[in-house]
Amino acid sequence: MPSNLQKLPRLAINGYGRIGRCFLRALMESPNAGNLDIVAINEPANLESMAYLTRYDSTHGRLRGEAEIVDSALIVNGQRIAVSHAKTPEIVDWRALGIDLLVESSGCYGRRPELTRFLDAGCPRLLLAHPGLSGSDVDATIVSGINQNTLTGSERIVSAASCTTNAVVPLLDLIEREIGVDQALLTTLHSVMNDQPLIDGYHHDDLRRTRSAMQSIIPVSTGLARGVERLLPQLAGRVQAKAIRVPTPNVSAIDLTISTQRPVSVHSINALLVAATKGPLADLIAFSEEAHASIDFNHDSHSAIVDGSQTRTAGTHLVNLFVWFDNEWGFANRMLEVANHWSRLWPSKST
């Protein structure tokens, strides 16, 4: 815990949708919650809806505590959070809020000129809940537990990558170090997202995403392979990915096939993964051989849960893994870890 003479880092959230609300819940439920002070939320929706969806979540259940409106502010478990409803970065006086970090979870800003608008409006730092559109759009892309020690504290714009990148990078990094990766192919089976309509409609430039989210399995484009290469440049040109949206509200999966440099068996790869769950990656990777369905991992804070019952090999150098992950809750917890780690590198502010 910070000393009584040191101010807690002050955070704000821009975009109070699925990830923004999960981030707030993760902060409230975390044993390290006292290390960060959430002071403001900017969300175009009305305050009544914000309070209601803070209390009740169809996926993650009721809030552990209370959320109410007092004097046009959101009070969550006794914490007063100022609320604004701006649609552009410049309208909010971020400087007056005295924040140290803005969590950008609207998903509307991905290029550096767009993100710089927040900095120009008084935000000292940004943590993105999505990848930058290119590596040059951010100062660093961080996957908690993998490369957070590369942060120096001088960065202005940091991305926490994506939920899928956080799920697959720890596994690929481990297997590359211990067995060696020649090539990897992965398919994400991702639950529906808010860029898909419930019924067919003119909703997206991608024609497939004009189709009803809950009636079809829908292939979509993905930049996952390039995202992996940003974190693991030693695998550049050796990873390819595709993504499929499936009609479930939460919890996704990855079908991961790896051509290995050294011989591998079902027993040896599973043993490696079990060992990883007992070491430094314990908070990131879990392992199970029970007969699971996706809903079993709703509200699971791990980045990836390897389903050992589905591990397969063909010959001695080709292995296939099946990996579950809660694309909301797991990722929100990784974002919180990045925020906590990064904040410890900033110059301290005395009371």
Tab-separated table of C-alpha atoms in Angstrom:
chain	number	residue	atom	x	y	z
A	1	MET	CA	0.000	0.000	0.000
A	2	PRO	CA	1.228	3.546	-0.649
A	3	SER	CA	2.260	5.486	2.434
A	4	ASN	CA	-0.109	7.994	3.994
A	5	LEU	CA	2.104	10.804	2.645
A	6	GLN	CA	1.816	9.658	-0.959
A	7	LYS	CA	-1.224	10.355	-3.105
A	8	LEU	CA	-2.833	7.419	-4.855
A	9	PRO	CA	-2.631	7.489	-8.661
A	10	ARG	CA	-5.877	8.998	-9.972
A	11	LEU	CA	-7.600	7.171	-12.832
A	12	ALA	CA	-10.434	8.020	-15.185
A	13	ILE	CA	-12.286	5.846	-17.701
A	14	ASN	CA	-13.327	6.966	-21.179
A	15	GLY	CA	-16.011	4.644	-22.535
A	16	TYR	CA	-18.089	2.800	-19.947
A	17	GLY	CA	-19.122	-0.207	-22.019
A	18	ARG	CA	-18.336	-3.878	-21.482
A	19	ILE	CA	-14.616	-3.463	-20.806
A	20	GLY	CA	-14.947	-0.144	-18.987
A	21	ARG	CA	-17.453	-1.607	-16.531
A	22	CYS	CA	-15.436	-4.807	-16.101
A	23	PHE	CA	-12.331	-2.722	-15.409
A	24	LEU	CA	-14.167	-0.816	-12.670
A	25	ARG	CA	-15.461	-4.076	-11.153
A	26	ALA	CA	-12.004	-5.635	-11.309
A	27	LEU	CA	-10.595	-2.597	-9.544
A	28	MET	CA	-13.276	-2.773	-6.843
A	29	GLU	CA	-12.835	-6.531	-6.330
A	30	SER	CA	-9.034	-6.639	-6.519
A	31	PRO	CA	-6.953	-7.098	-3.357
A	32	ASN	CA	-4.826	-4.266	-4.781
A	33	ALA	CA	-7.835	-1.958	-5.210
A	34	GLY	CA	-6.445	0.455	-2.630
A	35	ASN	CA	-3.460	1.233	-4.854
A	36	LEU	CA	-5.487	3.160	-7.464
A	37	ASP	CA	-8.145	5.851	-7.128
A	38	ILE	CA	-10.887	5.917	-9.785
A	39	VAL	CA	-12.174	9.499	-9.862
A	40	ALA	CA	-14.011	10.053	-13.168
A	41	ILE	CA	-15.857	8.345	-16.016
A	42	ASN	CA	-16.707	9.864	-19.382
A	43	GLU	CA	-19.561	8.053	-21.140
A	44	PRO	CA	-22.156	9.539	-23.536
A	45	ALA	CA	-24.945	7.384	-22.052
A	46	ASN	CA	-27.150	8.842	-19.326
A	47	LEU	CA	-26.184	8.529	-15.680
A	48	GLU	CA	-29.225	6.423	-14.730
A	49	SER	CA	-28.257	3.754	-17.270
A	50	MET	CA	-24.642	3.852	-16.117
A	51	ALA	CA	-25.621	3.279	-12.490
A	52	TYR	CA	-28.080	0.533	-13.405
A	53	LEU	CA	-25.578	-1.376	-15.561
A	54	THR	CA	-22.971	-1.000	-12.836
A	55	ARG	CA	-25.300	-2.723	-10.363
A	56	TYR	CA	-26.618	-5.410	-12.707
A	57	ASP	CA	-24.700	-7.282	-15.394
A	58	SER	CA	-26.336	-10.080	-17.386
A	59	THR	CA	-22.978	-11.800	-17.839
A	60	HIS	CA	-21.096	-11.195	-14.599
A	61	GLY	CA	-23.991	-10.873	-12.171
A	62	ARG	CA	-24.736	-8.271	-9.535
A	63	LEU	CA	-22.116	-5.867	-8.299
A	64	ARG	CA	-20.527	-6.845	-5.002
A	65	GLY	CA	-21.687	-3.731	-3.244
A	66	GLU	CA	-23.714	-0.653	-4.116
A	67	ALA	CA	-23.883	1.826	-6.981
A	68	GLU	CA	-26.038	4.923	-6.696
A	69	ILE	CA	-26.380	8.462	-7.991
A	70	VAL	CA	-25.666	11.364	-5.642
A	71	ASP	CA	-25.479	14.976	-6.870
A	72	SER	CA	-24.875	13.947	-10.511
A	73	ALA	CA	-21.995	11.664	-9.515
A	74	LEU	CA	-21.757	7.871	-9.484
A	75	ILE	CA	-21.075	6.463	-6.024
A	76	VAL	CA	-19.718	2.903	-6.160
A	77	ASN	CA	-19.062	1.180	-2.840
A	78	GLY	CA	-18.680	4.592	-1.239
A	79	GLN	CA	-16.271	5.895	-3.878
A	80	ARG	CA	-17.419	9.135	-5.520
A	81	ILE	CA	-16.819	9.133	-9.278
A	82	ALA	CA	-17.411	12.289	-11.314
A	83	VAL	CA	-19.333	11.646	-14.541
A	84	SER	CA	-19.276	13.490	-17.867
A	85	HIS	CA	-21.018	12.720	-21.131
A	86	ALA	CA	-18.691	14.165	-23.780
A	87	LYS	CA	-18.464	12.662	-27.251
A	88	THR	CA	-15.013	14.080	-28.063
A	89	PRO	CA	-11.807	14.205	-25.976
A	90	GLU	CA	-11.537	17.990	-25.950
A	91	ILE	CA	-14.833	18.645	-24.184
A	92	VAL	CA	-13.715	17.115	-20.872
A	93	ASP	CA	-11.346	19.174	-18.710
A	94	TRP	CA	-9.090	16.244	-17.855
A	95	ARG	CA	-6.484	18.563	-16.356
A	96	ALA	CA	-8.961	19.929	-13.826
A	97	LEU	CA	-9.760	16.362	-12.743
A	98	GLY	CA	-6.126	15.942	-11.742
A	99	ILE	CA	-5.880	12.455	-13.212
A	100	ASP	CA	-2.652	10.519	-13.695
A	101	LEU	CA	-4.053	8.001	-16.192
A	102	LEU	CA	-7.002	7.699	-18.546
A	103	VAL	CA	-8.199	4.189	-19.376
A	104	GLU	CA	-9.436	4.492	-22.970
A	105	SER	CA	-12.012	1.731	-23.369
A	106	SER	CA	-14.371	3.278	-25.905
A	107	GLY	CA	-12.474	1.597	-28.758
A	108	CYS	CA	-13.025	4.681	-30.929
A	109	TYR	CA	-9.424	5.895	-31.008
A	110	GLY	CA	-6.568	3.829	-32.402
A	111	ARG	CA	-4.202	6.156	-34.264
A	112	ARG	CA	-1.663	8.409	-32.579
A	113	PRO	CA	-3.137	11.705	-33.901
A	114	GLU	CA	-6.519	10.702	-32.427
A	115	LEU	CA	-4.992	9.606	-29.130
A	116	THR	CA	-2.886	12.747	-28.882
A	117	ARG	CA	-6.123	14.725	-28.630
A	118	PHE	CA	-6.556	13.295	-25.122
A	119	LEU	CA	-3.012	14.327	-24.185
A	120	ASP	CA	-3.556	17.816	-25.568
A	121	ALA	CA	-6.760	18.049	-23.503
A	122	GLY	CA	-4.870	17.423	-20.273
A	123	CYS	CA	-4.497	13.639	-19.906
A	124	PRO	CA	-0.930	12.870	-18.848
A	125	ARG	CA	-1.126	9.201	-19.895
A	126	LEU	CA	-3.396	6.778	-21.751
A	127	LEU	CA	-3.908	3.043	-21.255
A	128	LEU	CA	-5.743	1.546	-24.226
A	129	ALA	CA	-8.143	-1.391	-23.922
A	130	HIS	CA	-7.299	-2.324	-27.511
A	131	PRO	CA	-4.214	-2.473	-29.730
A	132	GLY	CA	-2.950	0.578	-31.545
A	133	LEU	CA	-3.694	0.326	-35.234
A	134	SER	CA	0.067	0.064	-35.764
A	135	GLY	CA	3.023	-0.304	-33.460
A	136	SER	CA	3.960	3.348	-34.007
A	137	ASP	CA	0.588	4.544	-32.692
A	138	VAL	CA	1.551	3.675	-29.108
A	139	ASP	CA	4.691	3.985	-27.018
A	140	ALA	CA	4.421	0.396	-25.789
A	141	THR	CA	2.186	-2.650	-26.067
A	142	ILE	CA	2.174	-4.587	-22.823
A	143	VAL	CA	0.939	-8.077	-21.978
A	144	SER	CA	0.907	-8.410	-18.210
A	145	GLY	CA	3.217	-11.145	-16.985
A	146	ILE	CA	5.235	-11.114	-20.202
A	147	ASN	CA	6.836	-7.746	-20.913
A	148	GLN	CA	5.615	-5.289	-18.279
A	149	ASN	CA	9.205	-4.855	-17.094
A	150	THR	CA	10.002	-3.024	-20.337
A	151	LEU	CA	7.965	-0.053	-19.100
A	152	THR	CA	10.053	2.875	-17.866
A	153	GLY	CA	7.349	5.244	-16.617
A	154	SER	CA	8.107	7.824	-19.308
A	155	GLU	CA	5.510	6.468	-21.759
A	156	ARG	CA	2.441	8.551	-22.615
A	157	ILE	CA	0.376	6.008	-24.590
A	158	VAL	CA	0.393	2.306	-23.668
A	159	SER	CA	-1.797	-0.453	-25.077
A	160	ALA	CA	-2.773	-3.525	-23.062
A	161	ALA	CA	-3.101	-5.355	-26.418
A	162	SER	CA	-6.308	-7.406	-26.798
A	163	CYS	CA	-8.038	-10.178	-24.890
A	164	THR	CA	-6.953	-12.736	-27.485
A	165	THR	CA	-3.357	-11.527	-27.581
A	166	ASN	CA	-3.225	-11.792	-23.791
A	167	ALA	CA	-4.529	-15.357	-24.057
A	168	VAL	CA	-2.161	-16.653	-26.716
A	169	VAL	CA	1.123	-14.777	-26.150
A	170	PRO	CA	1.982	-16.397	-22.776
A	171	LEU	CA	1.454	-19.840	-24.335
A	172	LEU	CA	3.478	-19.143	-27.471
A	173	ASP	CA	6.232	-17.514	-25.432
A	174	LEU	CA	6.437	-20.542	-23.131
A	175	ILE	CA	6.436	-23.085	-25.955
A	176	GLU	CA	8.972	-21.085	-27.973
A	177	ARG	CA	11.348	-21.014	-24.999
A	178	GLU	CA	10.925	-24.652	-23.961
A	179	ILE	CA	10.264	-26.529	-27.212
A	180	GLY	CA	10.699	-24.087	-30.091
A	181	VAL	CA	8.057	-22.880	-32.541
A	182	ASP	CA	8.533	-23.323	-36.283
A	183	GLN	CA	5.081	-22.088	-37.310
A	184	ALA	CA	1.774	-21.494	-35.573
A	185	LEU	CA	-1.795	-21.312	-36.856
A	186	LEU	CA	-4.590	-20.183	-34.589
A	187	THR	CA	-8.318	-19.748	-34.914
A	188	THR	CA	-10.196	-17.649	-32.390
A	189	LEU	CA	-13.759	-18.706	-31.603
A	190	HIS	CA	-14.887	-15.395	-30.164
A	191	SER	CA	-18.179	-14.588	-28.477
A	192	VAL	CA	-20.329	-11.861	-30.007
A	193	MET	CA	-19.314	-8.208	-29.778
A	194	ASN	CA	-21.143	-4.926	-30.001
A	195	ASP	CA	-20.130	-4.365	-33.618
A	196	GLN	CA	-22.636	-7.097	-34.572
A	197	PRO	CA	-26.423	-6.647	-34.853
A	198	LEU	CA	-28.971	-8.910	-33.165
A	199	ILE	CA	-30.886	-9.092	-36.457
A	200	ASP	CA	-29.678	-8.502	-40.012
A	201	GLY	CA	-29.076	-4.821	-40.658
A	202	TYR	CA	-26.890	-2.194	-42.315
A	203	HIS	CA	-24.481	-2.237	-39.421
A	204	HIS	CA	-20.951	-2.595	-40.793
A	205	ASP	CA	-18.814	-2.250	-43.924
A	206	ASP	CA	-17.855	-5.915	-43.479
A	207	LEU	CA	-20.808	-7.641	-45.136
A	208	ARG	CA	-20.591	-10.648	-42.823
A	209	ARG	CA	-21.070	-8.341	-39.843
A	210	THR	CA	-24.412	-7.183	-41.206
A	211	ARG	CA	-25.781	-10.614	-40.288
A	212	SER	CA	-27.557	-11.551	-37.074
A	213	ALA	CA	-24.987	-12.205	-34.345
A	214	MET	CA	-27.088	-14.814	-32.547
A	215	GLN	CA	-28.094	-16.885	-35.567
A	216	SER	CA	-24.791	-17.672	-37.269
A	217	ILE	CA	-21.141	-18.542	-36.889
A	218	ILE	CA	-19.462	-15.615	-38.651
A	219	PRO	CA	-15.869	-15.343	-39.931
A	220	VAL	CA	-14.379	-11.873	-39.347
A	221	SER	CA	-11.056	-10.202	-40.049
A	222	THR	CA	-8.396	-10.080	-37.342
A	223	GLY	CA	-5.022	-8.457	-36.785
A	224	LEU	CA	-4.117	-11.034	-34.145
A	225	ALA	CA	-1.082	-12.461	-35.957
A	226	ARG	CA	0.503	-9.025	-36.283
A	227	GLY	CA	-0.343	-8.329	-32.660
A	228	VAL	CA	1.475	-11.496	-31.603
A	229	GLU	CA	4.506	-10.476	-33.655
A	230	ARG	CA	4.679	-7.112	-31.869
A	231	LEU	CA	5.079	-8.949	-28.568
A	232	LEU	CA	7.134	-11.887	-29.861
A	233	PRO	CA	9.180	-10.473	-32.762
A	234	GLN	CA	11.228	-13.676	-32.908
A	235	LEU	CA	8.125	-15.321	-34.413
A	236	ALA	CA	7.703	-12.724	-37.176
A	237	GLY	CA	6.417	-14.336	-40.368
A	238	ARG	CA	5.688	-17.635	-38.621
A	239	VAL	CA	2.243	-16.956	-37.126
A	240	GLN	CA	-1.102	-16.720	-38.917
A	241	ALA	CA	-4.569	-16.296	-37.448
A	242	LYS	CA	-8.228	-16.137	-38.313
A	243	ALA	CA	-11.259	-15.281	-36.211
A	244	ILE	CA	-14.806	-16.593	-36.040
A	245	ARG	CA	-17.613	-15.028	-34.013
A	246	VAL	CA	-19.917	-17.527	-32.327
A	247	PRO	CA	-23.396	-16.857	-30.859
A	248	THR	CA	-22.505	-16.830	-27.167
A	249	PRO	CA	-22.409	-13.683	-24.977
A	250	ASN	CA	-19.047	-14.283	-23.296
A	251	VAL	CA	-16.082	-16.679	-23.015
A	252	SER	CA	-14.092	-17.419	-26.137
A	253	ALA	CA	-11.649	-20.092	-27.247
A	254	ILE	CA	-8.516	-20.502	-29.337
A	255	ASP	CA	-7.712	-23.512	-31.485
A	256	LEU	CA	-3.903	-23.358	-31.626
A	257	THR	CA	-1.759	-25.566	-33.867
A	258	ILE	CA	2.023	-25.384	-33.546
A	259	SER	CA	4.773	-26.983	-35.586
A	260	THR	CA	7.523	-27.497	-33.007
A	261	GLN	CA	11.287	-27.528	-33.373
A	262	ARG	CA	11.786	-30.345	-30.878
A	263	PRO	CA	9.757	-33.551	-30.505
A	264	VAL	CA	6.565	-33.290	-28.497
A	265	SER	CA	3.879	-35.638	-27.194
A	266	VAL	CA	0.489	-35.089	-25.585
A	267	HIS	CA	1.994	-36.018	-22.230
A	268	SER	CA	5.039	-33.748	-22.534
A	269	ILE	CA	3.168	-30.644	-23.706
A	270	ASN	CA	0.484	-31.068	-21.050
A	271	ALA	CA	3.164	-31.559	-18.396
A	272	LEU	CA	4.862	-28.352	-19.519
A	273	LEU	CA	1.588	-26.437	-19.286
A	274	VAL	CA	0.706	-27.884	-15.870
A	275	ALA	CA	4.121	-26.826	-14.584
A	276	ALA	CA	3.511	-23.310	-15.910
A	277	THR	CA	0.368	-23.020	-13.783
A	278	LYS	CA	2.500	-23.514	-10.670
A	279	GLY	CA	5.176	-20.951	-11.513
A	280	PRO	CA	5.399	-17.287	-12.505
A	281	LEU	CA	2.575	-17.703	-15.034
A	282	ALA	CA	0.113	-19.025	-12.433
A	283	ASP	CA	-2.078	-15.917	-12.588
A	284	LEU	CA	-2.156	-16.035	-16.387
A	285	ILE	CA	-2.482	-19.713	-17.323
A	286	ALA	CA	-4.734	-22.402	-15.857
A	287	PHE	CA	-5.074	-26.047	-16.902
A	288	SER	CA	-7.953	-28.499	-16.708
A	289	GLU	CA	-8.803	-31.927	-18.081
A	290	GLU	CA	-12.415	-31.922	-16.886
A	291	ALA	CA	-15.330	-32.093	-19.340
A	292	HIS	CA	-15.939	-28.362	-19.721
A	293	ALA	CA	-18.229	-26.086	-21.693
A	294	SER	CA	-17.464	-22.417	-22.279
A	295	ILE	CA	-19.807	-21.076	-19.592
A	296	ASP	CA	-17.677	-22.787	-16.930
A	297	PHE	CA	-15.078	-20.053	-17.445
A	298	ASN	CA	-17.374	-17.060	-17.171
A	299	HIS	CA	-15.773	-14.552	-14.762
A	300	ASP	CA	-12.472	-16.456	-14.758
A	301	SER	CA	-9.600	-14.019	-14.271
A	302	HIS	CA	-6.934	-16.088	-16.058
A	303	SER	CA	-5.721	-15.006	-19.482
A	304	ALA	CA	-5.951	-18.584	-20.752
A	305	ILE	CA	-7.268	-21.925	-19.512
A	306	VAL	CA	-5.787	-24.853	-21.419
A	307	ASP	CA	-8.217	-27.744	-21.906
A	308	GLY	CA	-5.796	-30.637	-21.569
A	309	SER	CA	-8.440	-33.170	-22.601
A	310	GLN	CA	-8.353	-31.652	-26.094
A	311	THR	CA	-4.579	-31.700	-26.635
A	312	ARG	CA	-3.639	-33.619	-29.786
A	313	THR	CA	-0.436	-34.413	-31.658
A	314	ALA	CA	0.207	-35.636	-35.197
A	315	GLY	CA	3.597	-37.254	-35.489
A	316	THR	CA	6.298	-35.851	-33.233
A	317	HIS	CA	6.437	-32.172	-34.230
A	318	LEU	CA	2.821	-31.034	-34.600
A	319	VAL	CA	0.652	-30.198	-31.587
A	320	ASN	CA	-2.866	-28.815	-31.298
A	321	LEU	CA	-4.136	-27.055	-28.153
A	322	PHE	CA	-7.595	-25.867	-27.171
A	323	VAL	CA	-7.671	-22.816	-24.921
A	324	TRP	CA	-10.583	-21.105	-23.144
A	325	PHE	CA	-10.598	-17.473	-21.981
A	326	ASP	CA	-13.081	-14.987	-20.575
A	327	ASN	CA	-12.603	-12.239	-23.129
A	328	GLU	CA	-14.050	-9.615	-20.773
A	329	TRP	CA	-13.065	-10.446	-17.212
A	330	GLY	CA	-9.651	-11.940	-17.877
A	331	PHE	CA	-8.648	-8.972	-20.024
A	332	ALA	CA	-9.980	-6.420	-17.525
A	333	ASN	CA	-7.793	-7.983	-14.845
A	334	ARG	CA	-4.724	-7.835	-17.096
A	335	MET	CA	-5.436	-4.160	-17.783
A	336	LEU	CA	-5.632	-3.515	-14.060
A	337	GLU	CA	-2.268	-5.224	-13.560
A	338	VAL	CA	-0.679	-3.071	-16.269
A	339	ALA	CA	-2.126	0.074	-14.671
A	340	ASN	CA	-0.820	-0.954	-11.244
A	341	HIS	CA	2.661	-1.786	-12.524
A	342	TRP	CA	2.945	1.323	-14.681
A	343	SER	CA	1.759	3.609	-11.882
A	344	ARG	CA	4.584	2.445	-9.629
A	345	LEU	CA	7.067	3.853	-12.148
A	346	TRP	CA	5.635	7.377	-12.193
A	347	PRO	CA	7.122	10.172	-10.096
A	348	SER	CA	5.485	10.065	-6.667
A	349	LYS	CA	3.148	12.848	-5.570
A	350	SER	CA	3.127	13.799	-1.908
A	351	THR	CA	0.006	14.897	-0.069
